[in-house]
CSV table of C-alpha atoms in Angstrom, one decimal:
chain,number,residue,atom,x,y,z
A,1,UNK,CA,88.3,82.4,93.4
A,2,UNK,CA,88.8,84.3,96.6
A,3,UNK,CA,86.5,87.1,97.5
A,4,UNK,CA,88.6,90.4,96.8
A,5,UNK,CA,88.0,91.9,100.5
A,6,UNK,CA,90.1,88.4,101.5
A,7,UNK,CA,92.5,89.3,98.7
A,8,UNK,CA,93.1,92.9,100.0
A,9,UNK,CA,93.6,91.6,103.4
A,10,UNK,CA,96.6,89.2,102.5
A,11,UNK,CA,98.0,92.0,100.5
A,12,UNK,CA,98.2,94.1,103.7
A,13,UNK,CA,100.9,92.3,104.6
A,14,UNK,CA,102.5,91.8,101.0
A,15,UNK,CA,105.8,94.2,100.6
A,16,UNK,CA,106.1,95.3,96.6
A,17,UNK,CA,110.0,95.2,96.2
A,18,UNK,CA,109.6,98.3,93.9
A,19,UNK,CA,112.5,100.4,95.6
A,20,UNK,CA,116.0,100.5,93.7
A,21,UNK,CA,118.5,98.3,96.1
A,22,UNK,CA,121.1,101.2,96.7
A,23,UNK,CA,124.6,99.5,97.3
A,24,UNK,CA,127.8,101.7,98.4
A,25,UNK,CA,128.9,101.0,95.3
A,26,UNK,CA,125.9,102.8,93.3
A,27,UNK,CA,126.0,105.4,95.6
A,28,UNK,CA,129.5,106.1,95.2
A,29,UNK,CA,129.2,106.3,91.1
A,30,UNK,CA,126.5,109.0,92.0
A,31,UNK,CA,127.6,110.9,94.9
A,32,UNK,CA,124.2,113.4,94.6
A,33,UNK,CA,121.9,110.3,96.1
A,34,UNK,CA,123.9,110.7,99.3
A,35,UNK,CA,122.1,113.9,99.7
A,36,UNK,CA,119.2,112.1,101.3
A,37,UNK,CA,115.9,114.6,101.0
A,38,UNK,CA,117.8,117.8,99.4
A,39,UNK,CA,118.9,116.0,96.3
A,40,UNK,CA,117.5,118.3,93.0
A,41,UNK,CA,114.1,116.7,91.5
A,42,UNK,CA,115.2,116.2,88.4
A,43,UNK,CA,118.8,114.8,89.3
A,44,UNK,CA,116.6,112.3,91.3
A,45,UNK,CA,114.4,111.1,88.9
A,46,UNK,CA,117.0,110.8,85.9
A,47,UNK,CA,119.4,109.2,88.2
A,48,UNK,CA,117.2,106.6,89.7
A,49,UNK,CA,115.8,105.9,86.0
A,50,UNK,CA,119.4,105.0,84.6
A,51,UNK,CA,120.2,103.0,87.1
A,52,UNK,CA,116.8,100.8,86.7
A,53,UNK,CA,116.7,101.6,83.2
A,54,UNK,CA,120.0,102.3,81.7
A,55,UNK,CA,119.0,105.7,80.4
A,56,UNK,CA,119.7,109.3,82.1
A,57,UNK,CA,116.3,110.6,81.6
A,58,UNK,CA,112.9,110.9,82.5
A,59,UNK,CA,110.8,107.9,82.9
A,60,UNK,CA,108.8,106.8,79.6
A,61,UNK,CA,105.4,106.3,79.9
A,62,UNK,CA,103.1,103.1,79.1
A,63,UNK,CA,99.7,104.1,76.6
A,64,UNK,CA,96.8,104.2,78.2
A,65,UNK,CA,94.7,100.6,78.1
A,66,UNK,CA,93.2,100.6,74.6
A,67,UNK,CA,89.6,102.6,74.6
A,68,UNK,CA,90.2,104.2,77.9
A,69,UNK,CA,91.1,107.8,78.4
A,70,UNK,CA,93.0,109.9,81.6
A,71,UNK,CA,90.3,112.1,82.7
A,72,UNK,CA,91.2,113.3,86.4
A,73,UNK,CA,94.6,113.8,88.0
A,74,UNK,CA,94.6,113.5,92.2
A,75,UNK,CA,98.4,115.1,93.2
A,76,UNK,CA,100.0,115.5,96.4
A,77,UNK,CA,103.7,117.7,96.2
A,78,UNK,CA,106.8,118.6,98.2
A,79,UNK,CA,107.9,122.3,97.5
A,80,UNK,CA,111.0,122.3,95.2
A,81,UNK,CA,114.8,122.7,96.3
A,82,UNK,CA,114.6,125.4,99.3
A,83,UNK,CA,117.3,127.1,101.4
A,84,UNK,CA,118.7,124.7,104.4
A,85,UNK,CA,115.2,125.2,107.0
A,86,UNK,CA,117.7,126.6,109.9
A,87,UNK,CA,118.7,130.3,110.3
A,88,UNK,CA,119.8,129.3,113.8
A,89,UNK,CA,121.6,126.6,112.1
A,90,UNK,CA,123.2,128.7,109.2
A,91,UNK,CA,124.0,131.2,112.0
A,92,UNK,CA,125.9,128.9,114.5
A,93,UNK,CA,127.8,127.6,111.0
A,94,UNK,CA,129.1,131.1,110.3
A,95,UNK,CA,129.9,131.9,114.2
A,96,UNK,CA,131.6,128.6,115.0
A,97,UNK,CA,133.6,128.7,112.1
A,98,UNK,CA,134.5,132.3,112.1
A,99,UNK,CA,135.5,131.6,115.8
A,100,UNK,CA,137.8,129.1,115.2
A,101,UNK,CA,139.4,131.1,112.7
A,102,UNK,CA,140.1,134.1,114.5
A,103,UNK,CA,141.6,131.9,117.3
A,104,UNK,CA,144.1,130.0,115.4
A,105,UNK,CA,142.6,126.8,115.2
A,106,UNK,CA,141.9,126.4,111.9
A,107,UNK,CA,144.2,124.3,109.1
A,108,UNK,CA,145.0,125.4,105.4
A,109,UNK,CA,141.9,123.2,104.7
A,110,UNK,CA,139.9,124.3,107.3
A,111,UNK,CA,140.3,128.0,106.5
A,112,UNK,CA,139.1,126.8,102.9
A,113,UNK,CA,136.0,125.2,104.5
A,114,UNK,CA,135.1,128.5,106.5
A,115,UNK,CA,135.3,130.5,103.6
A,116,UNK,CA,133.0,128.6,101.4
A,117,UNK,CA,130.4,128.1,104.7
A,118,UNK,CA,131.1,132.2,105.0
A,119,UNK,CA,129.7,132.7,101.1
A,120,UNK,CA,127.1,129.9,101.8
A,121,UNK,CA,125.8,131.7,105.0
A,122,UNK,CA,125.6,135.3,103.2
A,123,UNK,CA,123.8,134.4,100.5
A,124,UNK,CA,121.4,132.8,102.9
A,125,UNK,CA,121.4,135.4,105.3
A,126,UNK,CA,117.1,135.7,105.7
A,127,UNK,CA,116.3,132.9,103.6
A,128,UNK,CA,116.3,130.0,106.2
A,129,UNK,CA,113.4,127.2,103.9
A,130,UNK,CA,112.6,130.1,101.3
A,131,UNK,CA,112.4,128.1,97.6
A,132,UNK,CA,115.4,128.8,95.3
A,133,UNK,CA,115.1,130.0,91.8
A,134,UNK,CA,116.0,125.8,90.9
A,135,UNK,CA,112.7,124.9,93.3
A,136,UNK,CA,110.5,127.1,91.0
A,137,UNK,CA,111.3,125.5,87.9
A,138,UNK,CA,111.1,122.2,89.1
A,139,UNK,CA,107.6,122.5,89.4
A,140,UNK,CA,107.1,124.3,86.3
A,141,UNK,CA,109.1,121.2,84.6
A,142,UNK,CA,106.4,118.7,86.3
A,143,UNK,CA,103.4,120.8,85.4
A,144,UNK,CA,105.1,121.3,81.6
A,145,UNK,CA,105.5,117.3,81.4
A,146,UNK,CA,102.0,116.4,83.7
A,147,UNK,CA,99.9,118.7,80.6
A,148,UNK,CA,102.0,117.0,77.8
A,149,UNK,CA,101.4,113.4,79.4
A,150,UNK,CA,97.8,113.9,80.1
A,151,UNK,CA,96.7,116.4,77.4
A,152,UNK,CA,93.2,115.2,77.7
A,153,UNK,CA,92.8,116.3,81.3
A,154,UNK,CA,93.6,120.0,80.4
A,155,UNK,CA,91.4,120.6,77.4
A,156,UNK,CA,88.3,122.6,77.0
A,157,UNK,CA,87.0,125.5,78.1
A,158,UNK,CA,85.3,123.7,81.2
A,159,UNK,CA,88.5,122.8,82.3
A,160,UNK,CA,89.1,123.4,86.1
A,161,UNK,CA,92.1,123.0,87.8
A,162,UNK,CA,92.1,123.1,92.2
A,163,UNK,CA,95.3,124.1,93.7
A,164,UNK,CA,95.2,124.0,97.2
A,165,UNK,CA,99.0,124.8,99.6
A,166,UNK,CA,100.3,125.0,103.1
A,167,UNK,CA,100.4,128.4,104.6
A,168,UNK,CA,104.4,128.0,104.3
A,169,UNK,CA,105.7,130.4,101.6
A,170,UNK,CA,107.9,127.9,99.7
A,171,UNK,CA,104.9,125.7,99.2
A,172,UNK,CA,102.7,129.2,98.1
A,173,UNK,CA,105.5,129.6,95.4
A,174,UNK,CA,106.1,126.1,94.1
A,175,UNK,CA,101.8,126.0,93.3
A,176,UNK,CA,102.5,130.0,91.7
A,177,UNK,CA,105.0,128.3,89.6
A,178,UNK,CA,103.2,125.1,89.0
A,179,UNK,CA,99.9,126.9,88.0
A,180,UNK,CA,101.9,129.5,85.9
A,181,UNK,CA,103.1,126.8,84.0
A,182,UNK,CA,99.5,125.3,83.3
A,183,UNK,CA,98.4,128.9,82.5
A,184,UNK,CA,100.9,129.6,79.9
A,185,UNK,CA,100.1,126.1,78.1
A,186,UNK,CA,96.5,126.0,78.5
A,187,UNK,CA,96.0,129.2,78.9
A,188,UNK,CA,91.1,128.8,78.9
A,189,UNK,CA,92.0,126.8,82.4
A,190,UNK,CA,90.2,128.2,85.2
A,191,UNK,CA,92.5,127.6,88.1
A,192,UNK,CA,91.5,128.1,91.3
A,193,UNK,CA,94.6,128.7,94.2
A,194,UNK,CA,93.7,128.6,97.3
A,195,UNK,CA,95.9,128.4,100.7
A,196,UNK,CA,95.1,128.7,104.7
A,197,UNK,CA,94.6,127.6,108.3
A,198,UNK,CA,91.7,125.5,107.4
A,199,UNK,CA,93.1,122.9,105.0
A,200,UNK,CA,96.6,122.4,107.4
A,201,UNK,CA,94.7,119.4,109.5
A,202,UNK,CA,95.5,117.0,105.9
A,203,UNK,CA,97.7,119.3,103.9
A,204,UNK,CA,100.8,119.1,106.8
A,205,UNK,CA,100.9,116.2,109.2
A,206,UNK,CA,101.5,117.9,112.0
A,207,UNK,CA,98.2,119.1,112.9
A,208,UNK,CA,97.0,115.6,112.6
A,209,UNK,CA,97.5,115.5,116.5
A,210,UNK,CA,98.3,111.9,116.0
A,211,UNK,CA,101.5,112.4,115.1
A,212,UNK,CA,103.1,108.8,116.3
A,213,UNK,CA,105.9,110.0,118.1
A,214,UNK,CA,106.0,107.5,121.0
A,215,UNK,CA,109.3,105.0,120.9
A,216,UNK,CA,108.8,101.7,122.1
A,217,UNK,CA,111.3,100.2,123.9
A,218,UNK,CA,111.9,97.6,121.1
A,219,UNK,CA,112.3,100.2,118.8
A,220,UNK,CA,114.8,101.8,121.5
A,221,UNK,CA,117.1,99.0,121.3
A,222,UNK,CA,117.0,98.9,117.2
A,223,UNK,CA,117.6,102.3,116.9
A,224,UNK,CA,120.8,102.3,119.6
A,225,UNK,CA,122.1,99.0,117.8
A,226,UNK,CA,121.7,101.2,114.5
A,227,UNK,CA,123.8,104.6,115.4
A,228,UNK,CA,126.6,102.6,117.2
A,229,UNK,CA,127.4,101.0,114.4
A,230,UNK,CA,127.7,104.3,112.3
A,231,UNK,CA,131.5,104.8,114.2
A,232,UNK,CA,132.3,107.9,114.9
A,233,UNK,CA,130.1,111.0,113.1
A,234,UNK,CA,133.0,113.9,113.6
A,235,UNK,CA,136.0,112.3,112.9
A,236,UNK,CA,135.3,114.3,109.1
A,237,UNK,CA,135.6,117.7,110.6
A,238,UNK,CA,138.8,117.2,112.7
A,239,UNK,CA,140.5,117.8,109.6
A,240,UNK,CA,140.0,121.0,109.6
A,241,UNK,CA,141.9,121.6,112.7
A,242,UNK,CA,145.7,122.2,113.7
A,243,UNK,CA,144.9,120.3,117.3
A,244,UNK,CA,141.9,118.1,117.0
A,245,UNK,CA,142.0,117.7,120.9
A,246,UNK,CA,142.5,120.9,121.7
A,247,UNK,CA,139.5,121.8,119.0
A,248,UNK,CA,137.1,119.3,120.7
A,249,UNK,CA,137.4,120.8,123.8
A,250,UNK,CA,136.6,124.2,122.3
A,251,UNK,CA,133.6,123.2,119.9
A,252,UNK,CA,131.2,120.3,119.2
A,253,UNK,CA,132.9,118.7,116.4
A,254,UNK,CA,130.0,116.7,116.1
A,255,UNK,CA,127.6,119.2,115.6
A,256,UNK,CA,130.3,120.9,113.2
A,257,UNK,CA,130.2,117.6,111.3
A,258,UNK,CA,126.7,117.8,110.7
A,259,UNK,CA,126.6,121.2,109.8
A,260,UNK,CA,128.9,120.3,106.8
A,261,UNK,CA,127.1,117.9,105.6
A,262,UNK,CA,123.9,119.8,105.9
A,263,UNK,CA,125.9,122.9,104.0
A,264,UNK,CA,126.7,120.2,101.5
A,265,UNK,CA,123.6,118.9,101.0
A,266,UNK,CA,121.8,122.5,100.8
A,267,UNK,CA,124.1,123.4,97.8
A,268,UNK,CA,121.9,120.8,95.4
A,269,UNK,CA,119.1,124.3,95.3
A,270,UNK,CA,121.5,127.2,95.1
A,271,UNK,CA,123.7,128.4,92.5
A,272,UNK,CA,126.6,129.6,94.2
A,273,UNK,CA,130.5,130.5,92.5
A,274,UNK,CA,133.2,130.2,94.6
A,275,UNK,CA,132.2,127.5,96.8
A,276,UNK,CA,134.7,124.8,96.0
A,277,UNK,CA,136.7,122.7,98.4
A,278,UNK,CA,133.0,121.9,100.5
A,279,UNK,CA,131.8,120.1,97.3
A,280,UNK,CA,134.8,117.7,97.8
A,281,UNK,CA,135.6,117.5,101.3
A,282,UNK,CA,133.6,115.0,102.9
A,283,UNK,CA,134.8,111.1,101.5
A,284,UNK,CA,132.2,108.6,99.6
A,285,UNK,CA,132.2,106.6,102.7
A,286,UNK,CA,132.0,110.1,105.3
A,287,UNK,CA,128.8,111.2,102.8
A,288,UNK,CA,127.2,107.5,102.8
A,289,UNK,CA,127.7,107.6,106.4
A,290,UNK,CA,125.6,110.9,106.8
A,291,UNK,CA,123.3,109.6,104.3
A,292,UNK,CA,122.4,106.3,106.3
A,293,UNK,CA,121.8,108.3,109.5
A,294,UNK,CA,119.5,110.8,107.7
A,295,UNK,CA,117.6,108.0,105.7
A,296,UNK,CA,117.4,106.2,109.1
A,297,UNK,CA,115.4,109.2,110.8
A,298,UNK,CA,113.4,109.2,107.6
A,299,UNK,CA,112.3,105.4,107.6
A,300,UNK,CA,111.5,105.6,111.2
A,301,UNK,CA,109.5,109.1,111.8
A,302,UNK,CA,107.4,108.7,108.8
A,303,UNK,CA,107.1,105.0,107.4
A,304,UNK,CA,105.8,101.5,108.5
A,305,UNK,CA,108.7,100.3,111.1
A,306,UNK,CA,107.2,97.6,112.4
A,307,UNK,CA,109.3,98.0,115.9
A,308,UNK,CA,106.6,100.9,116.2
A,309,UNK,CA,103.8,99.1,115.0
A,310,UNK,CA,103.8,99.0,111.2
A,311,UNK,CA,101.4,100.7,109.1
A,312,UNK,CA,100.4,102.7,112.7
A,313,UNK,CA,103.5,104.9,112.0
A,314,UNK,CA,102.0,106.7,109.5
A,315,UNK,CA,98.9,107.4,110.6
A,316,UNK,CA,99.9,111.1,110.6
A,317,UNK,CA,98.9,111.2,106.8
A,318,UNK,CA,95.5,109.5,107.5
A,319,UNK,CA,93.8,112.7,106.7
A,320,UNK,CA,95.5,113.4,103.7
A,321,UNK,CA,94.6,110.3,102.2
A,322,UNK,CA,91.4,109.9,103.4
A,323,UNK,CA,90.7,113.4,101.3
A,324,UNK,CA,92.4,112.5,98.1
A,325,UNK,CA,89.7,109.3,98.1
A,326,UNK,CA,87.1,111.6,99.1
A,327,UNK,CA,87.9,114.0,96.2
A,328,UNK,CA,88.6,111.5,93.8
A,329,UNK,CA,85.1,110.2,94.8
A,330,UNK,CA,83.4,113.5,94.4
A,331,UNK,CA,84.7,113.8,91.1
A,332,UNK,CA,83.6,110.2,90.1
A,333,UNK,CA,80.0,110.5,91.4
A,334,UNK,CA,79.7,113.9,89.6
A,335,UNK,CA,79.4,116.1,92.6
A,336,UNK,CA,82.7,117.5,91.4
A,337,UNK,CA,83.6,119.0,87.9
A,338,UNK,CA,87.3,118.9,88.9
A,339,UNK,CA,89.8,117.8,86.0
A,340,UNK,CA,93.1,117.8,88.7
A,341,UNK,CA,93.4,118.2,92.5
A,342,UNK,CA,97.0,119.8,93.2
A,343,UNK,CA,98.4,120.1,96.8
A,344,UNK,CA,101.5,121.5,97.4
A,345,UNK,CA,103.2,120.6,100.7
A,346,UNK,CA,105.7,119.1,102.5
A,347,UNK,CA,107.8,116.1,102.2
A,348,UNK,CA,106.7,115.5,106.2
A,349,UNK,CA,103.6,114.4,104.8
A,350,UNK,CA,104.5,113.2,101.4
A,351,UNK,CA,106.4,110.6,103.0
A,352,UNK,CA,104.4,109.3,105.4
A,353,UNK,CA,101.2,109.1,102.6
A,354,UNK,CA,103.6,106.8,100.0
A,355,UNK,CA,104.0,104.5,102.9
A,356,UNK,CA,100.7,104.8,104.3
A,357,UNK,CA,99.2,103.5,100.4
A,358,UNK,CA,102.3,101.3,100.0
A,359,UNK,CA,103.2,102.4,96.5
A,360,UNK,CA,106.4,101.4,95.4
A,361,UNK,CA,106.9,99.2,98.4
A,362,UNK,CA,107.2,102.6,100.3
A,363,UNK,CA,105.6,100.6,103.4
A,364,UNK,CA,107.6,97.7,103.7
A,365,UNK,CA,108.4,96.8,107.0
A,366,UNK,CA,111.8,96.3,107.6
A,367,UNK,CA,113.3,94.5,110.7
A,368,UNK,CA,117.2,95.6,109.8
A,369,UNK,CA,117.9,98.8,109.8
A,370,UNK,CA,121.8,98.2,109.1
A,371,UNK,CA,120.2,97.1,105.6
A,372,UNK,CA,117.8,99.3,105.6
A,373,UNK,CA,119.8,101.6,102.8
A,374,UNK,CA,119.5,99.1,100.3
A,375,UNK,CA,116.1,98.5,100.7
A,376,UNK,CA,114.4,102.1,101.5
A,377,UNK,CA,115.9,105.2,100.3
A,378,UNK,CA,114.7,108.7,101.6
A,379,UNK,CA,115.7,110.6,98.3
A,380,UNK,CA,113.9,107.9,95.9
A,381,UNK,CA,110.7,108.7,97.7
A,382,UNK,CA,110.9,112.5,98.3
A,383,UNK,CA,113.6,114.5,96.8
A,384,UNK,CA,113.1,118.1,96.9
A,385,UNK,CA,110.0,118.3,94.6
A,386,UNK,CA,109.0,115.1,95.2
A,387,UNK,CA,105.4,114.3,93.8
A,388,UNK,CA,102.9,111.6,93.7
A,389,UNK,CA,100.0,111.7,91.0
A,390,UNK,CA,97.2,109.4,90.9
A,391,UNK,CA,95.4,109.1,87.1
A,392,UNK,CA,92.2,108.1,86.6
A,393,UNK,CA,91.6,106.3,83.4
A,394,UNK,CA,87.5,105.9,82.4
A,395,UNK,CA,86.4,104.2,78.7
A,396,UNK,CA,85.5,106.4,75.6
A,397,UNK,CA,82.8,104.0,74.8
A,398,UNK,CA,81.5,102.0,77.8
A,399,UNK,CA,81.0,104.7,81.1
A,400,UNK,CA,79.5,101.5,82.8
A,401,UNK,CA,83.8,100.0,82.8
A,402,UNK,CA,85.6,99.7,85.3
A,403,UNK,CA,87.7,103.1,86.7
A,404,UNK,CA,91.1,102.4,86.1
A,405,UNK,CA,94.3,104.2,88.0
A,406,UNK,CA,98.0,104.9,87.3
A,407,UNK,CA,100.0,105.7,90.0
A,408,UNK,CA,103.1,108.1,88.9
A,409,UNK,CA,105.9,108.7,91.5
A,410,UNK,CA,108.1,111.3,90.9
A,411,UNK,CA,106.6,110.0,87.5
A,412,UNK,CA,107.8,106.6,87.5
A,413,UNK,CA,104.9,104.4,86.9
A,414,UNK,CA,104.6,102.2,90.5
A,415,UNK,CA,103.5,99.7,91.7
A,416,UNK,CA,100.6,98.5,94.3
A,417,UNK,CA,100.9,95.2,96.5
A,418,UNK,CA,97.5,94.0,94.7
A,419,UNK,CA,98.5,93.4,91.0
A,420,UNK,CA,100.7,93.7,88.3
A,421,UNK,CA,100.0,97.2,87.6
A,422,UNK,CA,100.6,99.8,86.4
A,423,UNK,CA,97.0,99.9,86.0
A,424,UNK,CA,94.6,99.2,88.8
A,425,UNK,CA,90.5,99.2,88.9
A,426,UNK,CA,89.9,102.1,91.4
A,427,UNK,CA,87.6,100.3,93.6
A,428,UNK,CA,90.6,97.7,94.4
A,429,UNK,CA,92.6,100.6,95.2
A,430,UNK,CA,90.3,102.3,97.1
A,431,UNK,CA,89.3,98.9,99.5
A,432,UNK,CA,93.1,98.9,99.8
A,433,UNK,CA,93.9,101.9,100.6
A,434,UNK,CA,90.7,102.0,103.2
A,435,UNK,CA,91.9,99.5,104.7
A,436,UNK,CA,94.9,100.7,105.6
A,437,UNK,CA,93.6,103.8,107.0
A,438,UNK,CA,91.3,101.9,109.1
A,439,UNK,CA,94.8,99.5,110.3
A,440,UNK,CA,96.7,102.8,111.0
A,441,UNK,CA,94.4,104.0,113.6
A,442,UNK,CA,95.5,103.3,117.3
């Protein structure tokens, strides 16, 4: 038998075909996945579980191995649907539009369009990336399912729960609503909330400070082959005009064509009446489009392209998962009492982390990106709400046993490059994922 370090290092380089293959077809029966990162949690999850397992629900859940028990829960988590981030953006939508309205330019349809965008842009007036009323109860929905699949982990008086957020607001309110929810169904938890300044260097990637923006030429040439073949981006939004031409010389149709798919996309977290003809206005194909150009800037900001050096990509979430192993170990040695660590954040360093520990093939490397939509999908990996939880599994009888793990994403039991899974022996996941901090660094 091969020593295990050996093992590990082969599986470094082992992709887990655990992503759903999204055809044009499949995304055309369920228009909401080309929504890229705003599509709604729970649309998401029961979406991506019908098409891999028939039913439109949430995922079922194996038992735990016979004598062992969940004990600890380690849980990273994007805030829940939001407001599109922009007030610039949602400002230039309302002037541009408004603009070409008042100076004739604008179609039957496109005087539709502008007043849906008008309606969309009031009601977001000040609330550029605040959470939505539908963010908040995603989270209570995850916390209400995490306590009734892990019962164990929430019981007894000495139960204590740390909840730790970004200093954004729409993170602050997704961990209220999260920990509300464990409040109100295990009501002796002592929960501990805790948010600021200090905890941003692994909570949000972007104080990492080795944020791997650099574009190799290699990577250059890819990415140029890549949009070219996309066509032509704004040939959607001169429908909305009497004189295309004369529009195009008078606004940046592409930048209007963005906008609408942005609107679009924003309307998965806001309940809005009145808002009709932009739900239907973009085509399949206009929306898959979009979709491939936002799941392209995804793939290659945040996960292992190997144009850009692989696993080195996502070095930006090298603190982040460096802590959860240092937590988790804490907790295992006894230096912790901890029964869950929660961390609310962002999916700009959710994303990166899943591809960083390779669960559910999240860091496969991927050579073409023309296929890359078939093989790596942006909204599978962090829809708004998107969540990873890690749960550690010890024996009832035996505390010399083996640690065991489940990894639940977006809680779909997943799968490692380094067994069958879904359960793993902690120290085999922990060499792994080592491992692959130490090959990110550059």
């Amino acid at each position: 038998m091969k020593p295990l370090f050996t093992l590990l290092l082969a599986a470094v380089g082992v992709t887990c075909a655990a992503q759903t293959k999204l055809t044009e077809e499949i995304m055309d029966k369920y228009p909401d996945l080309a929504t890229s990162n705003y599509i709604y949690y729970d649309t998401a999850v029961k979406t991506f579980n019908e098409i891999n397992g028939g039913k439109y629900d949430y995922p079922t859940l194996s038992d735990a191995p016979k004598g062992y028990e969940a004990f600890y829960i380690s849980h990273y988590g994007r805030h829940g649907s939001r407001y599109h981030y922009s007030q610039r953006d949602y400002d230039w939508w309302a002037a541009t539009l408004d603009s070409a309205k008042n100076e004739g330019f604008l179609n039957e349809l496109g005087l539709k369009i502008e007043h849906d965008m008008a309606i969309l842009c009031k009601d977001a007036q000040g609330r550029a990336g605040d959470l939505t009323p539908a963010g908040r109860k995603q989270h209570q929905g995850i916390a209400k399912r995490m306590m009734a699949n892990f019962p164990e982990v929430f019981k007894g008086k000495d139960a204590v729960i740390d909840a730790k957020s970004t200093v954004v607001p729409r993170c602050l309110l997704s961990m209220d609503a999260f920990c509300q929810e464990l409040r109100a169904g295990r009501p002796e938890l002592t929960i501990n909330n805790d948010a600021g300044h200090c905890f941003q260097n692994y909570m949000m990637n972007e104080q990492d400070g080795n944020r791997p923006m650099v574009k190799t030429d290699t990577w250059k040439k890819a990415s140029m082959g890549f949009y070219m073949g996309m066509g032509h981006p704004e040939v959607a939004c001169k429908r909305l005009f009497k004189d295309p031409e004369a529009a195009g010389k008078r606004f940046n149709l592409m930048r209007i064509d963005q906008a609408l798919y942005n609107a679009y996309s924003s309307l998965e977290g806001v309940v809005l009446e009145d808002v009709n003809t932009l739900r239907t206005f973009l085509s399949s194909k206009e929306m898959v489009n979009s979709y491939k150009s936002s799941n392209f800037y995804w793939y290659s900001t945040f996960a292992c392209v190997p144009q850009l050096g692989g696993v080195k990509n996502s070095h930006c979430a090298a603190n982040l998962g460096s802590k959860i192993i240092e937590e988790a170990e804490a907790v295992l040695s006894g230096k912790s009492t901890v029964r869950a660590n929660l961390r609310f954040g962002h999916d700009s360093a959710l994303m990166p982390l899943l591809a960083l520990f390779n669960i559910n093939g999240a860091g496969t490397e991927i050579e073409d990106f023309a296929t890359l939509h078939n093989q790596w999908s942006v909204d599978e990996y962090v829809p708004m709400a998107g969540n990873v939880q890690i749960i550690f599994y010890r024996s009832k009888k035996d505390p010399k046993s083996d640690i065991l793990i489940k990894i639940l994403q977006n809680e779909k039991e997943s799968k490692l490059p380094i067994g069958d899974g879904p359960y793993y022996k902690w120290n085999d996941v922990k060499a792994y994922w080592l491992k692959r901090i130490e090959d990110s660094n550059y």
